[in-house]
XYZ file of N, CA and C in Angstrom:
312
model
N 1.133 -18.837 30.394
C 1.144 -18.976 28.985
C 0.005 -19.812 28.731
N -0.149 -20.315 27.925
C -1.388 -20.985 27.357
C -1.505 -21.636 26.061
N -1.158 -23.440 26.136
C -0.957 -23.600 24.702
C -1.224 -25.144 25.223
N -1.920 -25.666 23.584
C -2.159 -27.110 23.887
C -1.408 -27.510 22.948
N -1.200 -29.003 23.025
C -0.253 -29.569 21.996
C -1.187 -31.176 21.707
N -0.636 -31.705 20.571
C -1.441 -32.862 20.227
C -0.671 -34.195 20.313
N -1.011 -35.190 21.279
C -0.597 -36.385 21.591
C 1.096 -36.386 20.950
N 1.150 -36.160 19.656
C 2.810 -35.958 19.010
C 3.585 -35.369 19.141
N 3.223 -34.256 20.112
C 3.283 -33.304 20.382
C 3.617 -32.016 19.810
N 2.471 -32.009 18.811
C 2.577 -30.950 17.303
C 2.012 -29.851 18.093
N 1.866 -28.361 18.129
C 1.071 -27.516 18.875
C 0.035 -27.573 18.033
N -1.174 -26.750 18.694
C -2.344 -26.579 18.067
C -2.815 -25.565 18.565
N -2.694 -24.666 19.822
C -2.839 -23.854 19.871
C -2.626 -23.331 21.013
N -1.840 -21.784 20.868
C -1.164 -20.906 21.595
C -2.120 -19.368 21.720
N -1.600 -18.346 22.455
C -1.978 -17.818 23.286
C -2.669 -16.492 21.920
N -1.581 -16.942 20.792
C -1.564 -15.555 19.944
C -2.467 -16.504 18.461
N -3.530 -17.198 19.098
C -4.490 -17.737 17.862
C -5.678 -17.179 18.322
N -6.247 -17.087 17.191
C -7.898 -16.420 17.368
C -8.595 -17.893 16.763
N -9.617 -17.441 17.893
C -10.798 -18.895 17.485
C -11.784 -17.850 16.972
N -12.967 -18.744 16.148
C -13.630 -18.303 15.719
C -15.457 -18.359 17.243
N -16.194 -17.161 17.091
C -17.016 -17.574 18.083
C -18.774 -17.005 16.607
N -18.981 -18.428 16.755
C -20.301 -17.735 15.423
C -21.390 -17.516 16.492
N -22.310 -16.602 16.013
C -23.357 -15.820 16.128
C -24.578 -16.473 15.943
N -24.901 -16.752 14.769
C -25.515 -17.090 14.008
C -25.108 -17.937 12.494
N -26.490 -17.969 11.820
C -27.252 -18.553 10.787
C -28.479 -17.884 9.996
N -28.044 -17.223 9.309
C -29.374 -16.317 8.134
C -29.578 -17.422 6.846
N -30.478 -17.391 6.522
C -31.394 -18.096 5.036
C -32.362 -16.794 4.513
N -31.985 -15.979 3.931
C -32.085 -14.923 2.723
C -32.278 -15.342 1.340
N -33.828 -14.779 0.291
C -33.394 -15.516 -1.082
C -35.058 -14.912 -1.372
N -35.433 -15.615 -2.305
C -36.966 -15.576 -2.555
C -37.710 -16.647 -1.789
N -37.178 -17.879 -0.940
C -37.622 -18.481 -0.835
C -37.905 -18.251 1.230
N -37.190 -17.808 1.464
C -36.523 -16.952 2.731
C -37.656 -15.255 2.993
N -36.737 -14.904 2.225
C -37.014 -13.227 2.449
C -38.369 -12.803 1.418
N -38.485 -13.763 0.317
C -39.359 -13.190 -0.633
C -38.640 -12.355 -1.456
N -39.297 -11.321 -1.872
C -39.379 -10.144 -2.637
C -38.179 -8.891 -2.001
N -38.205 -8.901 -0.672
C -37.161 -8.279 0.109
C -35.763 -8.214 -0.740
N -35.391 -6.787 -1.128
C -33.841 -6.270 -1.669
C -33.051 -6.770 -0.782
N -32.982 -6.016 0.883
C -32.078 -5.765 2.176
C -33.012 -6.133 2.994
N -32.564 -5.995 4.106
C -32.386 -7.016 5.681
C -31.630 -6.142 6.276
N -31.354 -6.826 7.944
C -30.304 -6.263 8.758
C -30.624 -6.759 9.870
N -29.930 -7.177 11.131
C -29.321 -8.046 11.977
C -28.393 -7.388 12.838
N -29.328 -7.675 14.040
C -28.377 -6.505 14.866
C -28.105 -7.768 15.936
N -26.688 -7.457 16.153
C -26.028 -8.032 17.269
C -24.614 -7.694 18.002
N -25.480 -7.580 19.344
C -24.020 -6.353 20.537
C -23.070 -7.448 20.299
N -22.866 -8.140 20.057
C -21.504 -9.696 20.261
C -20.582 -9.166 19.146
N -20.866 -7.830 18.124
C -19.887 -6.960 17.142
C -18.924 -6.460 17.887
N -19.535 -5.450 18.998
C -19.439 -4.887 19.177
C -18.478 -4.957 21.026
N -19.233 -5.879 21.512
C -19.368 -6.433 22.993
C -17.573 -6.910 23.278
N -16.969 -7.533 22.476
C -15.242 -7.564 22.884
C -14.181 -6.774 21.748
N -13.440 -6.302 22.785
C -13.254 -4.844 22.189
C -11.935 -5.036 20.874
N -11.086 -6.380 21.506
C -10.133 -6.835 20.343
C -11.089 -7.683 18.878
N -12.050 -8.074 19.488
C -12.628 -8.834 18.055
C -12.994 -8.265 16.873
N -12.670 -8.818 15.854
C -13.238 -8.948 14.507
C -14.824 -9.661 14.140
N -15.816 -8.780 13.481
C -17.057 -9.300 13.103
C -16.860 -10.249 11.719
N -17.090 -10.647 11.516
C -17.527 -11.479 10.029
C -18.424 -12.127 9.635
N -19.015 -12.645 8.546
C -19.939 -12.733 7.997
C -19.793 -13.242 6.336
N -19.875 -14.336 6.394
C -19.826 -15.018 4.545
C -20.864 -16.310 4.893
N -21.260 -16.323 2.903
C -21.664 -17.423 2.655
C -21.367 -18.785 2.587
N -22.226 -19.215 3.177
C -21.480 -21.286 3.398
C -22.578 -21.395 2.179
N -23.950 -21.527 1.787
C -24.379 -21.800 0.420
C -25.244 -20.590 -0.169
N -24.248 -20.107 -1.218
C -24.234 -19.377 -2.243
C -24.865 -19.557 -2.842
N -25.459 -18.667 -4.072
C -25.909 -19.451 -5.218
C -26.502 -17.943 -6.102
N -26.153 -17.744 -7.436
C -25.958 -16.581 -7.816
C -27.080 -16.258 -8.757
N -28.127 -15.338 -9.073
C -28.801 -15.611 -9.944
C -28.117 -15.210 -11.761
N -29.098 -15.414 -12.964
C -28.945 -15.898 -14.124
C -27.653 -14.224 -14.534
N -27.748 -13.811 -13.926
C -27.090 -11.762 -13.826
C -25.642 -12.117 -13.581
N -25.703 -12.912 -13.381
C -24.177 -13.060 -11.488
C -24.399 -12.244 -10.392
N -25.768 -12.115 -9.948
C -25.837 -10.830 -8.233
C -26.094 -12.100 -7.670
N -25.423 -11.572 -6.477
C -25.467 -12.688 -5.271
C -25.804 -11.914 -4.404
N -25.967 -12.456 -3.133
C -26.003 -11.198 -1.983
C -24.985 -10.576 -1.101
N -24.965 -9.877 -0.853
C -24.015 -8.825 -0.471
C -23.626 -8.551 1.141
N -22.745 -8.401 1.725
C -22.342 -8.798 3.067
C -21.992 -7.599 3.564
N -22.456 -6.605 4.947
C -21.285 -5.359 4.889
C -22.014 -5.461 6.861
N -20.926 -4.788 7.452
C -21.249 -5.447 9.107
C -20.684 -4.190 9.616
N -21.525 -2.702 9.699
C -20.732 -1.932 10.486
C -21.624 -1.506 11.836
N -20.192 -1.781 12.994
C -21.498 -1.482 14.553
C -21.605 -2.645 14.652
N -22.953 -2.573 15.765
C -23.451 -3.934 15.342
C -24.832 -4.486 14.203
N -24.679 -3.692 13.595
C -25.661 -4.001 12.635
C -24.583 -4.243 11.334
N -25.550 -6.181 10.781
C -24.687 -6.220 9.877
C -26.006 -6.500 8.988
N -25.908 -5.657 7.138
C -26.840 -5.205 6.167
C -26.747 -6.665 5.583
N -27.282 -7.108 5.241
C -27.327 -8.430 3.494
C -28.179 -7.514 2.409
N -27.533 -7.105 1.242
C -28.818 -6.680 0.450
C -27.913 -7.654 -1.011
N -29.200 -7.612 -2.346
C -29.284 -7.710 -3.668
C -29.076 -6.645 -4.324
N -27.719 -6.951 -5.518
C -27.760 -5.796 -6.414
C -29.188 -5.377 -6.907
N -29.713 -6.140 -7.181
C -30.994 -5.424 -8.059
C -32.390 -4.866 -7.062
N -33.293 -3.481 -7.473
C -34.226 -3.409 -6.510
C -35.005 -4.597 -6.336
N -36.284 -4.526 -5.995
C -37.279 -4.223 -5.386
C -38.148 -4.834 -6.792
N -38.129 -2.786 -7.180
C -39.234 -3.384 -8.574
C -38.604 -3.479 -9.300
N -37.919 -4.312 -9.948
C -37.301 -5.381 -11.224
C -37.637 -6.947 -10.762
N -38.872 -6.530 -11.003
C -40.288 -8.188 -10.894
C -39.582 -8.802 -11.642
N -38.930 -9.012 -12.649
C -38.437 -10.141 -12.771
C -36.638 -10.930 -12.197
N -37.183 -10.544 -11.455
C -35.756 -10.580 -10.737
C -36.134 -11.769 -9.554
N -35.820 -13.042 -9.375
C -36.028 -13.727 -8.609
C -34.727 -13.828 -7.243
N -34.748 -13.138 -6.685
C -33.425 -13.077 -5.268
C -33.377 -14.248 -5.262
N -31.549 -15.132 -5.147
C -30.907 -16.633 -5.309
C -30.640 -16.757 -3.602
N -31.788 -17.947 -3.091
C -31.758 -18.311 -1.797
C -30.035 -18.902 -1.617
N -29.624 -17.918 -0.150
C -28.200 -18.228 0.537
C -28.676 -17.902 1.663
N -27.135 -19.055 2.834
C -27.762 -19.401 3.735
C -25.783 -18.407 4.045
N -25.869 -17.740 5.098
C -25.306 -17.353 5.656
C -24.905 -17.486 6.973
N -23.654 -17.392 7.426
C -22.908 -17.645 9.036
C -22.609 -16.383 9.465
N -22.733 -15.614 10.722
C -21.658 -14.350 11.433
C -21.470 -14.706 12.687
N -20.647 -13.846 12.793
C -19.665 -14.054 13.986
C -18.724 -12.838 14.499
N -18.144 -13.464 15.325
C -16.401 -12.521 15.636
C -15.503 -13.845 15.934
N -14.542 -12.763 15.231
C -13.098 -13.782 15.357
C -12.007 -13.444 16.752
């Protein structure tokens, strides 16, 4: 059984713990992807390890004046990012957002 202990005897890591494996960082929004309303990132690591769970979350999330921000979804080995308002809405400047993704 694997266990790691701090110098003071406090347990730090055991077999029941999960560790994050970061796969990447993405920047989306007006300065990075222009008027694109959505996009995808395909990464085989999302499904490579059967007992792992894929994740994605914003680390720098900006919202527009309507309260809309990027939405993230993972299905299989595909991460999809999208903004709530369509590309045809020319008054909508998609806010810049940075997110990370990986598995745990």
